[in-house]
PDB file of C-alpha atoms in Angstrom:
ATOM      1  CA  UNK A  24       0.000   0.000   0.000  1.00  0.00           C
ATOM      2  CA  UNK A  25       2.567   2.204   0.587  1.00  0.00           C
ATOM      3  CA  UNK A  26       3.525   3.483  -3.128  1.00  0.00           C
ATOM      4  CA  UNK A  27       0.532   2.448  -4.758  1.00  0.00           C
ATOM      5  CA  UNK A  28      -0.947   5.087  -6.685  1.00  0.00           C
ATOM      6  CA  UNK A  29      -4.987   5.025  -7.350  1.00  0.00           C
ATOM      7  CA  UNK A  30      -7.506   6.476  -9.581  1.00  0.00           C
ATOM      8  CA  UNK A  31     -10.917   6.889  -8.414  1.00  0.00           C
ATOM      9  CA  UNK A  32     -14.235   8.269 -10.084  1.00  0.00           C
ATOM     10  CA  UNK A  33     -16.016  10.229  -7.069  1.00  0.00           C
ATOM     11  CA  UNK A  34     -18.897  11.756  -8.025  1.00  0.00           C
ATOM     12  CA  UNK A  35     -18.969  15.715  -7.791  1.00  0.00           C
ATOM     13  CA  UNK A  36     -22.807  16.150  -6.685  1.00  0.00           C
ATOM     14  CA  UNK A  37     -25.292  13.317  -7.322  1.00  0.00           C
ATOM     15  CA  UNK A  38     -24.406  13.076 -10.946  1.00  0.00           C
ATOM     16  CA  UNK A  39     -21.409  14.292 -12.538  1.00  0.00           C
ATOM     17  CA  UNK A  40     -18.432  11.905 -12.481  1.00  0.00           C
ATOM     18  CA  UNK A  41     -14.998  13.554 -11.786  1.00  0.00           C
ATOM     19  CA  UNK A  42     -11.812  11.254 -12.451  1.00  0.00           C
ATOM     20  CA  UNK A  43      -9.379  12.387  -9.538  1.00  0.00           C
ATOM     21  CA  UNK A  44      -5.391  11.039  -9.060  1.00  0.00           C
ATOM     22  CA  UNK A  45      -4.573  10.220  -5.628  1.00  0.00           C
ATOM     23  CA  UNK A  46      -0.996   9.989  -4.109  1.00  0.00           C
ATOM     24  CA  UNK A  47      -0.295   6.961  -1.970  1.00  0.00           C
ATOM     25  CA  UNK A  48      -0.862   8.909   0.821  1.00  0.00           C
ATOM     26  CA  UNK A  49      -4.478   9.119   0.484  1.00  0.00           C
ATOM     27  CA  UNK A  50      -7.973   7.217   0.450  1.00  0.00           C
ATOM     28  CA  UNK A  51     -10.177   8.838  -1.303  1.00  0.00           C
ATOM     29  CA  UNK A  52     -10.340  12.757  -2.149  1.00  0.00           C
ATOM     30  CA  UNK A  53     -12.966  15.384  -3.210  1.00  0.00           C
ATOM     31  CA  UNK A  54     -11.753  16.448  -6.426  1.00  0.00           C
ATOM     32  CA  UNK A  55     -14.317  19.850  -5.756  1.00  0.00           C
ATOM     33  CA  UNK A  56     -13.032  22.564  -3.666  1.00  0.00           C
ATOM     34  CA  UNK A  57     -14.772  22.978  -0.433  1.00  0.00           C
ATOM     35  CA  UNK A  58     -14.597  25.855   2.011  1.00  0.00           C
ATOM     36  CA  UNK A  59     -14.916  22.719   4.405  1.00  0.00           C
ATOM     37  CA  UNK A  60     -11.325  21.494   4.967  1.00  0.00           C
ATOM     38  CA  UNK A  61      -9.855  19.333   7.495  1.00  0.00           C
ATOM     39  CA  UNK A  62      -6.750  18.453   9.195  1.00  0.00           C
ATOM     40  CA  UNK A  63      -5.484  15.263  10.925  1.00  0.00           C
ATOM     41  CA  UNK A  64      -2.344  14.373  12.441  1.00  0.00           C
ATOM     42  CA  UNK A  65      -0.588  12.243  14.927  1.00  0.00           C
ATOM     43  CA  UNK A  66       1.263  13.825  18.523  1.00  0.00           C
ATOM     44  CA  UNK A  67       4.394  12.586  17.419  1.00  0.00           C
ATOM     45  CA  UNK A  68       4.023  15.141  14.242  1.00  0.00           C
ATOM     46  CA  UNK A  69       1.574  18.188  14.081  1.00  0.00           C
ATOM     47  CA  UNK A  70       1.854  18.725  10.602  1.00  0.00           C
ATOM     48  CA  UNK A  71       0.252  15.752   9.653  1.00  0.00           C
ATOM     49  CA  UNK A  72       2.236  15.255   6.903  1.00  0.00           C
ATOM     50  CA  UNK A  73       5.098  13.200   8.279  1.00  0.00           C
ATOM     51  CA  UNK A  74       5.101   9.505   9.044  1.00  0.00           C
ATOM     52  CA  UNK A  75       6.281   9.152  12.719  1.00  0.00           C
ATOM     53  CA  UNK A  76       7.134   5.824  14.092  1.00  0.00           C
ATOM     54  CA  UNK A  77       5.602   3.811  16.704  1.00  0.00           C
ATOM     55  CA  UNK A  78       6.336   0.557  18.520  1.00  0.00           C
ATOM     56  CA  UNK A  79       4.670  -1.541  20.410  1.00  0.00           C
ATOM     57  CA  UNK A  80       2.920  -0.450  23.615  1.00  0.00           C
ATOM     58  CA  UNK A  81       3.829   3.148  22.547  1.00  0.00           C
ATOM     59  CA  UNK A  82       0.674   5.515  23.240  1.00  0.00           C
ATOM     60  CA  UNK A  83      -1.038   7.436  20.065  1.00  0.00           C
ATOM     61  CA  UNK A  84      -3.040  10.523  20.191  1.00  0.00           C
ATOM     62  CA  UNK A  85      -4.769  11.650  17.106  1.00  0.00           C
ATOM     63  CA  UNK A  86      -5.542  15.113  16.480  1.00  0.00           C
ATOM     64  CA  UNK A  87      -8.430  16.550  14.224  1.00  0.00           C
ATOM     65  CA  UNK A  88      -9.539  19.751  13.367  1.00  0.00           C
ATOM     66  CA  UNK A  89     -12.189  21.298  11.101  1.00  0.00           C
ATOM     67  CA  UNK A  90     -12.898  24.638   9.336  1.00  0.00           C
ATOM     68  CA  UNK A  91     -16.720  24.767   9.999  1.00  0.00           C
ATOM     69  CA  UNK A  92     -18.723  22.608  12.140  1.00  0.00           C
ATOM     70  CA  UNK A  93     -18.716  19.256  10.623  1.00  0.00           C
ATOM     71  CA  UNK A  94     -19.337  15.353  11.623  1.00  0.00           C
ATOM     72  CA  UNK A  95     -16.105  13.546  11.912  1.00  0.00           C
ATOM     73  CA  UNK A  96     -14.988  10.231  11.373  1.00  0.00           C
ATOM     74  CA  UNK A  97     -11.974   8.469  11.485  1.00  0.00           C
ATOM     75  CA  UNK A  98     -10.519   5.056  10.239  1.00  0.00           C
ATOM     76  CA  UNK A  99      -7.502   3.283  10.662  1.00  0.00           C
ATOM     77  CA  UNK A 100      -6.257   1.200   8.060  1.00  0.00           C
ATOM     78  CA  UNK A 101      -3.068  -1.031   9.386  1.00  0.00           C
ATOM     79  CA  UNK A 102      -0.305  -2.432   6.674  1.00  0.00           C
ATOM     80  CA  UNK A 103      -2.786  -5.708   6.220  1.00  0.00           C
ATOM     81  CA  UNK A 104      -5.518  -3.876   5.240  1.00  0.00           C
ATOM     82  CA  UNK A 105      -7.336  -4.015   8.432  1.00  0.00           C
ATOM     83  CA  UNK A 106      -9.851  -1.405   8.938  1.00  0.00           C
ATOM     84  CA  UNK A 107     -11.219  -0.058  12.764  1.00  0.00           C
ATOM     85  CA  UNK A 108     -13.632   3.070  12.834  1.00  0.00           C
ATOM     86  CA  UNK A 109     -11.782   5.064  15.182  1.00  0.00           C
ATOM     87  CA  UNK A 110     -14.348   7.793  15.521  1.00  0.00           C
ATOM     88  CA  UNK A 111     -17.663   7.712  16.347  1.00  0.00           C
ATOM     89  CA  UNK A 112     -17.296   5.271  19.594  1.00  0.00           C
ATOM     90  CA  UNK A 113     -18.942   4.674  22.642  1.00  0.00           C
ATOM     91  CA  UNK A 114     -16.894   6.269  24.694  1.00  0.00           C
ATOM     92  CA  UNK A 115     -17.499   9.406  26.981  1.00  0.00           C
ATOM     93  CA  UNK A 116     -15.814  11.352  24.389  1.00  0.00           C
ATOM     94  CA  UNK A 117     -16.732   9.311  21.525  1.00  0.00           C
ATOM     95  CA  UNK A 118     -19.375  11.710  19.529  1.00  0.00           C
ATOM     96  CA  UNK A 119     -18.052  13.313  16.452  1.00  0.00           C
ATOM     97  CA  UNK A 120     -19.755  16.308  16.147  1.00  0.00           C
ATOM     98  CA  UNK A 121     -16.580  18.861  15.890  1.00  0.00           C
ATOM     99  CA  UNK A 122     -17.431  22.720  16.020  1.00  0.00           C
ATOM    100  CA  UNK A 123     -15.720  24.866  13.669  1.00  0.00           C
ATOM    101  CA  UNK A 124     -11.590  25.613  14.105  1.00  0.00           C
ATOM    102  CA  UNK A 125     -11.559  22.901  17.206  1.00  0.00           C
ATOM    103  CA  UNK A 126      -9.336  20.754  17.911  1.00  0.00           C
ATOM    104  CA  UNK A 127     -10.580  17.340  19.287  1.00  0.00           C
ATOM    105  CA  UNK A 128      -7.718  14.631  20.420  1.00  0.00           C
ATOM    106  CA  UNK A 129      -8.570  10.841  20.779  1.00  0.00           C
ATOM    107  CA  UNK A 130      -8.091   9.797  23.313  1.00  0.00           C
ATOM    108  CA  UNK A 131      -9.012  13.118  25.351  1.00  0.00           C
ATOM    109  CA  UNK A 132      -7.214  14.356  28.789  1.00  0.00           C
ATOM    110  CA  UNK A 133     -10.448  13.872  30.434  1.00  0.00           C
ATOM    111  CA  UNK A 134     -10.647  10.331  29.100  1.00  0.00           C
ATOM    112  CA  UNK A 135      -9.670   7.552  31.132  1.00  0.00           C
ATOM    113  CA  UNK A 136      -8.025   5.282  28.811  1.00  0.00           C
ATOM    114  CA  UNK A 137      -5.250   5.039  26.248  1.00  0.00           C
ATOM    115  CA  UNK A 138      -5.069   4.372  22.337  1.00  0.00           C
ATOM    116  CA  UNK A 139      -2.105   1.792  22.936  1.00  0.00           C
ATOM    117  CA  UNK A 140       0.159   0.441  19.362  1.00  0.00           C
ATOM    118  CA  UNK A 141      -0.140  -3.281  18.980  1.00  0.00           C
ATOM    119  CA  UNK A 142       0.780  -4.236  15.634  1.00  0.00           C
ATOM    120  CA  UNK A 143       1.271  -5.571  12.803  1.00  0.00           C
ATOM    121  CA  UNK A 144       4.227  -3.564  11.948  1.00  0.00           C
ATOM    122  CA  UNK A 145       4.155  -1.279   9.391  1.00  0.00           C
ATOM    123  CA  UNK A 146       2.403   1.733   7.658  1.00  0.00           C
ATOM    124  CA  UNK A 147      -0.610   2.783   9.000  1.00  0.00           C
ATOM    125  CA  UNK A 148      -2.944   4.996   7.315  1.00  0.00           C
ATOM    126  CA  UNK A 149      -5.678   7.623   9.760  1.00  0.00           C
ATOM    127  CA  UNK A 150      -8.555   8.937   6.723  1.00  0.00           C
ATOM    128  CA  UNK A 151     -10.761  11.678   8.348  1.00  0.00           C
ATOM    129  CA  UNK A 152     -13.802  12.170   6.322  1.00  0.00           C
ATOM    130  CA  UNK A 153     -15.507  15.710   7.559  1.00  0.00           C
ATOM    131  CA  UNK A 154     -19.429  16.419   6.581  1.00  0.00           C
ATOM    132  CA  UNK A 155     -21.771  19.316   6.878  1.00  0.00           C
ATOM    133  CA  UNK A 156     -23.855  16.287   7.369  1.00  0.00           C
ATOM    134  CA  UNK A 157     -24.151  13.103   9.451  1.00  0.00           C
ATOM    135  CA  UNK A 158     -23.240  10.499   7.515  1.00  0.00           C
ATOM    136  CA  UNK A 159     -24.891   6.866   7.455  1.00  0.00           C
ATOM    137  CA  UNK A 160     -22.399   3.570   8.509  1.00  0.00           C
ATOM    138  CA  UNK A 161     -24.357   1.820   8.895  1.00  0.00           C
ATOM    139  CA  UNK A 162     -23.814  -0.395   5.823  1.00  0.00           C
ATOM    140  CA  UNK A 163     -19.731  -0.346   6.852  1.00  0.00           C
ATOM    141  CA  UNK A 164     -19.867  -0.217  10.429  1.00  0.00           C
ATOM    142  CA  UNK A 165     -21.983  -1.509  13.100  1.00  0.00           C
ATOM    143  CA  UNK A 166     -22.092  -1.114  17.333  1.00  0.00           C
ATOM    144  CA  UNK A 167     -23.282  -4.396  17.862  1.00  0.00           C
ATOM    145  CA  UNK A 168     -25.310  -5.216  21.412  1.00  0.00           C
ATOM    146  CA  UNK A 169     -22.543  -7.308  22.829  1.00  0.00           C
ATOM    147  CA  UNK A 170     -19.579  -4.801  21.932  1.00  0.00           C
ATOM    148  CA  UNK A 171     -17.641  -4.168  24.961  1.00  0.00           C
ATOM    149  CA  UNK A 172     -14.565  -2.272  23.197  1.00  0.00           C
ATOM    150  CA  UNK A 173     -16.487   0.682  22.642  1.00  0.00           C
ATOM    151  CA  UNK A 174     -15.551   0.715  18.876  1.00  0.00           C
ATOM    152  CA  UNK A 175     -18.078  -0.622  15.687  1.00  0.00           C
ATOM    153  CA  UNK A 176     -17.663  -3.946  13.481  1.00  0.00           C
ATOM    154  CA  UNK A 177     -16.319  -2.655  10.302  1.00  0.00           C
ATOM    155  CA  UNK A 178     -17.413  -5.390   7.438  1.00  0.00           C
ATOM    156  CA  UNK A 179     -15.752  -3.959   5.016  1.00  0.00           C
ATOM    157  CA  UNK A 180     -13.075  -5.915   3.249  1.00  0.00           C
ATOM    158  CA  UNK A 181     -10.429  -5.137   0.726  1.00  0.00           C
ATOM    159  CA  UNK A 182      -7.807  -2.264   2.992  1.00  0.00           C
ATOM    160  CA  UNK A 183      -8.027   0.997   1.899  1.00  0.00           C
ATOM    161  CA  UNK A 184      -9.254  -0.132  -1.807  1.00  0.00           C
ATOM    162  CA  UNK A 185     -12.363  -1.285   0.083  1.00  0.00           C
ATOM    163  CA  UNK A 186     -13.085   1.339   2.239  1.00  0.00           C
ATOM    164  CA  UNK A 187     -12.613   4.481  -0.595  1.00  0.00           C
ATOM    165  CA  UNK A 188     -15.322   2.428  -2.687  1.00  0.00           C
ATOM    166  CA  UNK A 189     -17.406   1.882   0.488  1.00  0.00           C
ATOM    167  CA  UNK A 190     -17.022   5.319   1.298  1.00  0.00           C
ATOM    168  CA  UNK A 191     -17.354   6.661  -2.579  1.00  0.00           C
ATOM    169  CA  UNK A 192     -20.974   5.293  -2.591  1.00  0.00           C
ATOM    170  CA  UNK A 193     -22.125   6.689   0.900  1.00  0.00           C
ATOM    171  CA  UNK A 194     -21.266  10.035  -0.240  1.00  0.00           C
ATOM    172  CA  UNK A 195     -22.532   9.872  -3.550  1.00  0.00           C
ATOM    173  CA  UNK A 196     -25.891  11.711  -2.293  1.00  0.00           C
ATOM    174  CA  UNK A 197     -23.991  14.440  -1.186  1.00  0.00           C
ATOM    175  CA  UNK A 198     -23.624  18.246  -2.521  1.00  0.00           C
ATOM    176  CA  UNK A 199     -20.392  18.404  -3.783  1.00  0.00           C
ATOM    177  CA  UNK A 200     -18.941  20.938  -1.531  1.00  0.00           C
ATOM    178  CA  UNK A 201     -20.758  19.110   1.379  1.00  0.00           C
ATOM    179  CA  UNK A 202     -17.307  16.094   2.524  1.00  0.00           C
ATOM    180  CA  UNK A 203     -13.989  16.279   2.279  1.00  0.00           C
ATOM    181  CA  UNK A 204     -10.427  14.312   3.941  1.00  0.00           C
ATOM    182  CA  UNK A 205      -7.477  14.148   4.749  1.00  0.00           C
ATOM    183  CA  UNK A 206      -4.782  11.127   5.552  1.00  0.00           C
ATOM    184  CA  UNK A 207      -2.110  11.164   8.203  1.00  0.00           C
ATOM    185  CA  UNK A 208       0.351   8.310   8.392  1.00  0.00           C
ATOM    186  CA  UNK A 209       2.345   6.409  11.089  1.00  0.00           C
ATOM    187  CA  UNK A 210       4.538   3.598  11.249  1.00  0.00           C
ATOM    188  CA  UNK A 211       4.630   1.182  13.353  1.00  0.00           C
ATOM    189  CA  UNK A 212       8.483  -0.300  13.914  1.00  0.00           C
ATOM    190  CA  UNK A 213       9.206  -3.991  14.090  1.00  0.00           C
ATOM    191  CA  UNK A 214      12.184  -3.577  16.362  1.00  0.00           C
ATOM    192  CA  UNK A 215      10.250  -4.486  19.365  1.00  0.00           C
ATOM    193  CA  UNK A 216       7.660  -7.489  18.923  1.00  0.00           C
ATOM    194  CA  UNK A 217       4.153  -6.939  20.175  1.00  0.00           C
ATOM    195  CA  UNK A 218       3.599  -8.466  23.838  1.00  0.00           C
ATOM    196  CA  UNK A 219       1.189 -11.509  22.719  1.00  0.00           C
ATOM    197  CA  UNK A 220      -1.983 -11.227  23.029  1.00  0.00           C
ATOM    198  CA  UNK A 221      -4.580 -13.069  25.877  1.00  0.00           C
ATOM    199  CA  UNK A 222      -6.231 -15.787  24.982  1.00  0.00           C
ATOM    200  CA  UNK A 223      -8.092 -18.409  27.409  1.00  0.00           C
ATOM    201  CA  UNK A 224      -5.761 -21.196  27.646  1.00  0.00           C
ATOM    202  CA  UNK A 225      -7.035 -23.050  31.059  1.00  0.00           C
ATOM    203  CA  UNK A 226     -10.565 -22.520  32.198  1.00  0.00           C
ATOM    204  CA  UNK A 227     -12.996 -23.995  34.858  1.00  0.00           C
ATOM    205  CA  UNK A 228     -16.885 -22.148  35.161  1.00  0.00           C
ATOM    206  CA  UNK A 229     -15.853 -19.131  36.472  1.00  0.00           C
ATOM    207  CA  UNK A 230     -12.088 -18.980  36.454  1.00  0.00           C
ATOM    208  CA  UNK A 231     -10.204 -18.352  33.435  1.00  0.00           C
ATOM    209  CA  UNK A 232      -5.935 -18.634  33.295  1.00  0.00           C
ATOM    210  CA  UNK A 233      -4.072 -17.246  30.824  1.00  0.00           C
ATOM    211  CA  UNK A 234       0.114 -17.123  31.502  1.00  0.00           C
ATOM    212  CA  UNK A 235       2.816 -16.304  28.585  1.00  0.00           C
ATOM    213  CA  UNK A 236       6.508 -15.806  28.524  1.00  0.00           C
ATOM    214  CA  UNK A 237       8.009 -13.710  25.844  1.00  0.00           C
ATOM    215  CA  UNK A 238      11.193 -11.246  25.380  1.00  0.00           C
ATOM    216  CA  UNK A 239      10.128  -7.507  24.988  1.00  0.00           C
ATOM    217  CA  UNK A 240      12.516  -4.235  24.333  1.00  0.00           C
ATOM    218  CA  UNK A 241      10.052  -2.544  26.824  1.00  0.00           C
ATOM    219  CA  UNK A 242      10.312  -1.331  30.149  1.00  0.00           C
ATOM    220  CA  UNK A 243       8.322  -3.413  32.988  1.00  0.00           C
ATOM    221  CA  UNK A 244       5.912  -0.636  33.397  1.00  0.00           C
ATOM    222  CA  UNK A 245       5.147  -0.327  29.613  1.00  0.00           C
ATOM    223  CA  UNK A 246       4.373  -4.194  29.409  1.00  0.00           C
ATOM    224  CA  UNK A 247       2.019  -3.990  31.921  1.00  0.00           C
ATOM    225  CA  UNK A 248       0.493  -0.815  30.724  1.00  0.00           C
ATOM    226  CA  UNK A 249      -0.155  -3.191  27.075  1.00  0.00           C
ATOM    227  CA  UNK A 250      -2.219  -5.245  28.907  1.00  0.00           C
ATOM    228  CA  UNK A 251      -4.042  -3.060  31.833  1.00  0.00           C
ATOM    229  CA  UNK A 252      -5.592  -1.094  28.399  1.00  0.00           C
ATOM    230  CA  UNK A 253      -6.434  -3.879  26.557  1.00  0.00           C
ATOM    231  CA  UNK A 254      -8.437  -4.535  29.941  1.00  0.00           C
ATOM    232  CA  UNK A 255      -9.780  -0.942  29.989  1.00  0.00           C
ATOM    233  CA  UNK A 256     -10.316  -1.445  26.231  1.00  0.00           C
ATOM    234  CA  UNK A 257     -12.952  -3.671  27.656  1.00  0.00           C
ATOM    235  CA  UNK A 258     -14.582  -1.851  30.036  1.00  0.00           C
ATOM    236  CA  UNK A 259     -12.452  -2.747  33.350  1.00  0.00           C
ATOM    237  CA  UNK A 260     -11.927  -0.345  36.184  1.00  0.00           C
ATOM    238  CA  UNK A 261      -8.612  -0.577  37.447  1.00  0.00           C
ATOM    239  CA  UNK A 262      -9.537  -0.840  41.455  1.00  0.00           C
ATOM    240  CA  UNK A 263      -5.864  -1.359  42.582  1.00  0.00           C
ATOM    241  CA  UNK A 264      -1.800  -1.761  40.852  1.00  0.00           C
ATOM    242  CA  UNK A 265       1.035  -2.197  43.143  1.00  0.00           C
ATOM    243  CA  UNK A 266       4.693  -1.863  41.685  1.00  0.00           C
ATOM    244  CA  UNK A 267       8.084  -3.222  42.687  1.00  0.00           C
ATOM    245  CA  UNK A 268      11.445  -3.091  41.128  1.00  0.00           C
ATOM    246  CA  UNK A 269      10.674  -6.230  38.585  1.00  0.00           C
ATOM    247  CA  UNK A 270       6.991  -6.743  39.156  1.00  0.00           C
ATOM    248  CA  UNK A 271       3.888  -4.982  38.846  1.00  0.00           C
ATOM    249  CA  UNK A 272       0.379  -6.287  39.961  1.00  0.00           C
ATOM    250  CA  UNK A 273      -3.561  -5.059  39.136  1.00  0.00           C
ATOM    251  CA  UNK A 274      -6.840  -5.768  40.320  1.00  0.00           C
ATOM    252  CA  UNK A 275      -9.386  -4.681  37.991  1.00  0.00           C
ATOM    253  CA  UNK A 276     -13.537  -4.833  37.828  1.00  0.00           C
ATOM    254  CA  UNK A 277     -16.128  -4.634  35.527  1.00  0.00           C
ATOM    255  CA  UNK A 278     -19.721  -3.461  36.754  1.00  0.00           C
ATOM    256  CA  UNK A 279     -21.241  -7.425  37.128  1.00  0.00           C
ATOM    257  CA  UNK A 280     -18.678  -7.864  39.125  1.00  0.00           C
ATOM    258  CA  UNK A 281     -16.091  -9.722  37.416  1.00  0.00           C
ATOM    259  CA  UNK A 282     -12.762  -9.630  38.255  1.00  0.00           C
ATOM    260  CA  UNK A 283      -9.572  -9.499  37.007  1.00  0.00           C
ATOM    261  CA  UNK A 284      -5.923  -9.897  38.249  1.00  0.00           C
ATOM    262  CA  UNK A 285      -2.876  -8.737  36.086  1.00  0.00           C
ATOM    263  CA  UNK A 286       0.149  -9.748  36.733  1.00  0.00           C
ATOM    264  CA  UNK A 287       3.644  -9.109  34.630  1.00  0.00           C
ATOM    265  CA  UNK A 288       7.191  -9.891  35.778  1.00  0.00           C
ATOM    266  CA  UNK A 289      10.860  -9.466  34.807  1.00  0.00           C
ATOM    267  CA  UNK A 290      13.358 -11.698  35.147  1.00  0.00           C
ATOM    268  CA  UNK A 291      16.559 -10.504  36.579  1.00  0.00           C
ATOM    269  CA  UNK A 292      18.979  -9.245  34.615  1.00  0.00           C
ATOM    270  CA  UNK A 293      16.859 -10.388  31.299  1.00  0.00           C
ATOM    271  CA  UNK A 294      14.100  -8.573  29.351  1.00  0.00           C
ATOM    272  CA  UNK A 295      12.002 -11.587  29.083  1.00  0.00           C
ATOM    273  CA  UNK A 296       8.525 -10.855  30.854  1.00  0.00           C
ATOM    274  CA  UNK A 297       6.087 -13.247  32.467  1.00  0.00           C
ATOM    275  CA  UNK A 298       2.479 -12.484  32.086  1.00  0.00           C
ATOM    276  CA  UNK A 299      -0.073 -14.126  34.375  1.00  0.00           C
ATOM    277  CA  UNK A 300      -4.314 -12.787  33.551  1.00  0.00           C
ATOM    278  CA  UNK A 301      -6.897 -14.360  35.494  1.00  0.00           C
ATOM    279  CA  UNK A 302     -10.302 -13.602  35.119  1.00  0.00           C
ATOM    280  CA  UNK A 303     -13.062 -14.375  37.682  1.00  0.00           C
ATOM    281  CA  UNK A 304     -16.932 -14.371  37.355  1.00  0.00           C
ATOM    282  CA  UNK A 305     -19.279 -13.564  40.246  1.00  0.00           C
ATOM    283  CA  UNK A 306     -21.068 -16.934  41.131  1.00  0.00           C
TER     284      UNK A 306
END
């Protein structure tokens, strides 16, 4: 994805067909000028046009900002051609509503979590498509009843490819001055693997175990910070972390009352970490 170069028919209104070039760097494009215009970029690089680098665990905060007040949304599309609707979510700060010449960060400093890097390595691509008008996902993107990360379902299929056609049509009604985007890029370094992810591995019926051992170029405190907000991710409360020199442990909670204790070590003198989750549900 990263030097591929693609031409795309948008549609400038409801009916005339305008063949626009696109750099690698973007998704899709309004080939019609707009007095809407908007700007996203990473932290790490306020210009938005750079391509920072990340690795694993590091924290990202994305940036947006719009010229008139405008619906927001943001996708992420990793170097597989993953796609996660970053923006609208269900979290406190989730809505996407932007008013004109603000800046809104995700995560927020009142927000109580943290957008943490976890692979794959390699580019990633942030699209922010503005509107004068809401715009309808629901064809790409659902919040389904059981979600508990806060973020949709995207269904769509095919990396960015996919989600510029996907995103081509649901705009189509449109005036043409009514959308437009922009693309900021990051990259996400394979220096340091990603800490593996949980996965149940021993289980009775209310008790679930889950232990690994890996090596990691991060510090103690930034291994256990990958896996205390995947937990948050989910909705836990962290209730309780206590910290020594090569161990850190966390009690955390979700509102039914399940439990969950968090455990990561060092081993001395080595940076190979071991990871003990065990989750607990109220009888």
């Amino acid at each position: 994805m990263k030097h591929v170069l693609m031409t795309l028919a948008l549609l400038g209104g409801a009916s005339t067909a305008v063949a626009q070039t696109i750099t690698s760097q973007s998704i899709i494009v309004n080939p019609v000028v707009s007095p809407l215009k908007v700007n996203v970029w990473t932290a790490k690089d306020t210009t938005g046009t750079k391509t920072p680098t990340y690795i694993a665990g590091d924290r990202i905060v994305l940036n947006v900002k719009t010229t008139q007040d405008a619906y927001v949304y943001l996708f992420n599309v990793d170097q597989r051609g993953n796609i996660n609707l970053i923006l609208p979510n269900k979290f406190a700060s989730g809505a996407n509503f932007i008013k004109a010449n603000t800046t809104k960060s995700f995560p927020g400093k009142e927000d109580k979590f943290t957008f943490d890097i976890a692979g794959p390595a390699g580019l990633n691509k942030v699209l922010a498509v503005a509107s004068t008008d809401e715009l309808n996902l629901d064809d790409i993107a659902q919040f389904k009843e059981d979600q508990q990360t806060g973020f949709a379902t995207v269904t769509i299929k095919g990396g960015q490819n996919g989600l510029a056609q996907a995103l081509s049509i649901i705009v189509k009604p449109l005036e043409s001055k009514a959308w437009v985007t922009d693309v900021a890029q990051y990259q996400i370094s394979a220096t340091v693997a990603t800490p593996p992810v949980p996965v149940v591995s021993t289980t009775t019926t209310t008790t679930s175990t889950w232990k690994s051992s890996f090596k990691s170029g991060l510090s103690l405190v930034r291994v256990y910070d990958f896996y205390a907000n995947q937990l948050k991710g989910q909705g836990y409360e962290s209730d309780e972390m206590t910290t020594s020199r090569l161990q850190v442990v966390g009690k955390f909670s979700l509102p039914d009352e399940t439990t969950a204790n968090l455990t990561v070590k060092q081993r001395p003198g080595t940076t190979m970490y071991d990871v003990v989750l065990v989750r607990k549900q109220p009888q």
